[in-house]
Structures are given as structure tokens and as C-alpha cells.
Tab-separated table of C-alpha atoms in Angstrom:
chain	number	residue	atom	x	y	z
A	26	MET	CA	40.677	106.582	23.349
A	27	ASP	CA	37.940	106.726	26.135
A	28	ILE	CA	38.683	103.671	27.987
A	29	LYS	CA	35.038	102.713	28.081
A	30	ILE	CA	35.146	102.306	24.098
A	31	LEU	CA	37.830	99.429	24.932
A	32	LEU	CA	36.359	97.997	27.524
A	33	GLU	CA	32.716	97.962	25.926
A	34	ASP	CA	34.868	96.053	22.685
A	35	LEU	CA	36.901	93.873	25.159
A	36	LYS	CA	33.176	92.978	27.091
A	37	ASP	CA	31.386	92.312	23.749
A	38	LYS	CA	34.198	89.951	22.661
A	39	SER	CA	34.236	88.264	26.033
A	40	PHE	CA	31.127	86.802	25.288
A	41	GLU	CA	32.428	85.077	22.273
A	42	VAL	CA	34.812	82.961	24.095
A	43	SER	CA	33.399	79.863	24.601
A	44	ILE	CA	35.159	76.762	26.621
A	45	TYR	CA	36.075	75.101	23.490
A	46	ASP	CA	38.226	78.228	22.919
A	47	PHE	CA	40.118	77.487	26.230
A	48	ILE	CA	40.459	73.880	25.236
A	49	ASN	CA	41.999	74.528	21.891
A	50	ALA	CA	44.337	77.468	23.613
A	51	LYS	CA	45.492	74.855	26.238
A	52	ILE	CA	46.698	72.452	23.155
A	53	GLU	CA	48.250	75.074	21.711
A	54	LEU	CA	49.941	76.512	24.632
A	55	GLU	CA	50.921	72.634	25.470
A	56	LYS	CA	52.454	72.602	22.092
A	57	GLU	CA	54.612	75.688	22.613
A	58	LEU	CA	55.517	74.755	25.884
A	59	LYS	CA	56.852	71.434	25.151
A	60	TYR	CA	60.617	72.092	25.868
A	61	LEU	CA	60.318	73.631	28.758
A	62	PRO	CA	60.977	71.571	31.905
A	63	GLU	CA	57.772	69.689	33.435
A	64	GLU	CA	57.269	71.393	36.718
A	65	TYR	CA	57.524	74.836	34.899
A	66	ARG	CA	55.153	73.816	32.010
A	67	GLN	CA	52.369	72.264	34.001
A	68	CYS	CA	52.316	75.265	36.395
A	69	TYR	CA	52.254	77.592	33.872
A	70	ILE	CA	49.322	76.136	31.707
A	71	ASP	CA	47.392	75.573	35.560
A	72	ASP	CA	47.714	79.163	35.824
A	73	PHE	CA	46.895	80.276	32.800
A	74	PHE	CA	43.921	78.377	32.766
A	75	THR	CA	42.668	79.855	35.992
A	76	TYR	CA	43.840	83.234	35.627
A	77	PHE	CA	42.545	84.054	32.333
A	78	PRO	CA	39.112	82.563	32.340
A	79	LYS	CA	38.842	84.181	35.773
A	80	ILE	CA	39.547	87.691	33.949
A	81	ILE	CA	37.079	86.862	31.088
A	82	LYS	CA	34.292	86.366	33.900
A	83	GLU	CA	35.563	89.758	35.416
A	84	ILE	CA	35.321	91.441	32.099
A	85	LYS	CA	31.958	90.062	31.683
A	86	ALA	CA	30.469	91.552	34.574
A	87	LEU	CA	31.955	94.910	34.099
A	88	ASN	CA	29.183	97.845	34.669
A	89	LEU	CA	30.201	99.969	32.201
A	90	GLU	CA	27.760	102.913	33.024
A	91	LYS	CA	29.594	102.793	36.877
A	92	LEU	CA	33.014	103.313	35.791
A	93	GLU	CA	35.028	106.596	35.926
A	94	THR	CA	36.146	107.286	32.192
A	95	PHE	CA	40.022	108.002	31.465
A	96	GLU	CA	42.103	108.249	28.447
A	97	ILE	CA	44.523	105.765	26.943
A	98	GLN	CA	46.786	106.122	24.100
A	99	GLU	CA	45.489	104.532	21.206
A	100	GLU	CA	49.396	104.276	19.841
A	101	ASP	CA	49.917	101.958	23.035
A	102	LEU	CA	47.142	99.859	22.367
A	103	GLU	CA	47.806	99.525	18.528
A	104	ARG	CA	51.535	98.468	19.844
A	105	LEU	CA	50.205	95.776	22.239
A	106	ILE	CA	47.895	94.240	19.395
A	107	ASP	CA	50.809	94.169	16.919
A	108	ARG	CA	52.504	92.433	19.359
A	109	LEU	CA	50.101	90.010	20.300
A	110	GLU	CA	49.803	89.352	16.760
A	111	VAL	CA	53.442	88.598	16.459
A	112	LEU	CA	53.381	86.314	19.673
A	113	SER	CA	50.249	84.380	18.580
A	114	SER	CA	48.590	83.991	14.986
A	115	LYS	CA	45.376	85.877	14.903
A	116	LYS	CA	44.092	82.145	13.611
A	117	ASN	CA	44.979	80.502	17.038
A	118	LYS	CA	42.236	80.269	19.749
A	119	SER	CA	45.026	81.634	22.229
A	120	TYR	CA	44.954	85.077	20.259
A	121	LYS	CA	41.218	85.674	20.848
A	122	ILE	CA	41.580	85.114	24.648
A	123	PHE	CA	44.886	87.003	24.395
A	124	ARG	CA	43.462	89.613	22.469
A	125	ILE	CA	40.647	90.505	25.314
A	126	VAL	CA	42.653	89.822	28.695
A	127	ILE	CA	45.696	91.541	28.211
A	128	PRO	CA	44.550	94.819	26.996
A	129	TYR	CA	42.380	94.908	30.012
A	130	LEU	CA	44.829	93.886	32.250
A	131	VAL	CA	47.431	96.502	30.811
A	132	PHE	CA	45.169	99.455	30.471
A	133	PHE	CA	41.902	98.979	32.808
A	134	ALA	CA	42.796	96.555	36.128
A	135	LYS	CA	46.566	97.409	36.386
A	136	LYS	CA	47.159	93.848	36.696
A	137	PRO	CA	50.057	91.461	36.051
A	138	LEU	CA	49.939	89.866	32.992
A	139	HIS	CA	50.994	86.464	34.788
A	140	ALA	CA	49.207	85.014	37.745
A	141	LEU	CA	50.930	85.702	41.130
A	142	THR	CA	51.181	81.836	41.485
A	143	THR	CA	52.952	81.636	38.264
A	144	ARG	CA	56.395	80.106	39.010
A	145	PHE	CA	59.338	81.225	36.995
A	146	PRO	CA	63.076	79.560	36.557
A	147	GLY	CA	64.701	79.618	40.135
A	148	LYS	CA	60.992	78.788	41.412
A	149	LYS	CA	60.391	82.509	41.603
A	150	SER	CA	57.138	84.235	41.371
A	151	ILE	CA	55.711	87.714	40.977
A	152	VAL	CA	55.731	89.411	44.419
A	153	SER	CA	52.963	92.077	45.647
A	154	LYS	CA	54.264	94.687	48.000
A	155	ASN	CA	52.124	97.354	49.112
A	156	GLY	CA	50.175	97.155	46.074
A	157	VAL	CA	53.150	96.920	43.650
A	158	TYR	CA	54.016	93.885	41.676
A	159	TYR	CA	57.534	92.848	41.103
A	160	CYS	CA	58.612	90.104	38.872
A	161	PRO	CA	61.537	87.733	38.680
A	162	ILE	CA	61.785	87.966	34.966
A	163	LYS	CA	60.878	91.526	33.614
A	164	GLU	CA	64.290	92.558	32.518
A	165	ALA	CA	65.342	89.326	31.188
A	166	GLN	CA	62.268	89.204	28.773
A	167	ASN	CA	63.291	93.268	27.593
A	168	ASN	CA	63.214	92.383	23.860
A	169	ASP	CA	60.752	93.096	20.761
A	170	LEU	CA	58.972	89.983	20.914
A	171	SER	CA	57.649	90.667	24.450
A	172	ILE	CA	54.702	91.882	25.917
A	173	CYS	CA	56.594	92.358	29.287
A	174	GLU	CA	57.162	95.983	28.616
A	175	PHE	CA	53.259	96.462	28.704
A	176	CYS	CA	52.824	94.344	32.137
A	177	ILE	CA	52.233	97.212	35.302
A	178	CYS	CA	55.118	94.668	37.288
A	179	LYS	CA	58.545	96.416	38.007
A	180	ASP	CA	61.791	94.540	37.967
A	181	ILE	CA	62.230	92.276	41.001
A	182	LYS	CA	65.797	93.928	41.537
A	183	GLU	CA	63.609	97.251	42.019
A	184	LEU	CA	62.329	95.669	45.390
A	185	GLU	CA	65.739	94.074	46.544
A	186	LYS	CA	67.328	97.761	46.559
A	187	SER	CA	64.730	99.117	48.552
């Protein structure tokens, strides 16, 4: 599939996202994270609601005519969408946002799925070094429900080895 086809779809959908979608997604996220320790829960929510709106704005501003074209694997896109459906029901407001932002980050922007400021257990966060991103929880989340396999981040242990 040509990346421009995906980006056109994502851009169209980005204009359908309203502030109310973000408000409802925040309510859903707060419920989902209620058992996470407060310091991580609030940081995660705050990061989500600064990072994802910023990415939506970035998508809306795309000038598709000026972008270079390249192919992405439709099977990879389908696997990602299937995984997102498992993680968040289509009726959830968060799914609508995830369905736009995450494919953009994975297939086009090549950015981490979490903001660099997101704090993970142990007060660790994603590290960027020489244009490469390293995540402290990459390998810990290697399972059939995670979307980490699609993220550009490498495991932080690779950074520690170099």
C-alpha cells in the first residue's frame, strides 16, 4: 500500500476528532489505569493528552502532495489495527484516536508510541540517542496484547550494551 493512501485516510479521520473525543478518552483511560500507582497514572494521562493532540495536529497539517511516496506492508497495518481493536473496543472514544495516531507514528513519523516524558516503573522513560529511541519496557511488554512490537523503540538494554 502506498503511504499516501494511508496518510490521506488518517488525515481525513483526524478532522473528525473533537475535543469531546479527547475528554471521553480521558475518562476511559482514567478508569483503565485506576490500579496504577498515582504518580505513574497521572503522568501517563498527562503525557497522553499532550502527545496525542500534538500528533493529531501534525497529521492535520500534512501536505500530502509534497511527501515522498513509499510502500508499507498491508499485512502489518492489518495486524496493528487488529491489535488496536483488541486493546480498545471500537465503541470507545480512545479507539478513534488510537486508530489515527498509532498507524501514523508507526508507518510514517517513525516516532515512539509514548511521549519521551512518559515515566515507566522505576521512574525510567524513553531515551533518544543519536536519533534512535530506547524504551525501558520494550521487552517486558512482548506479548500478544501489546502494540510494542510495532514501536520504533529498541529495548534499553541495547543502549546499555553499547
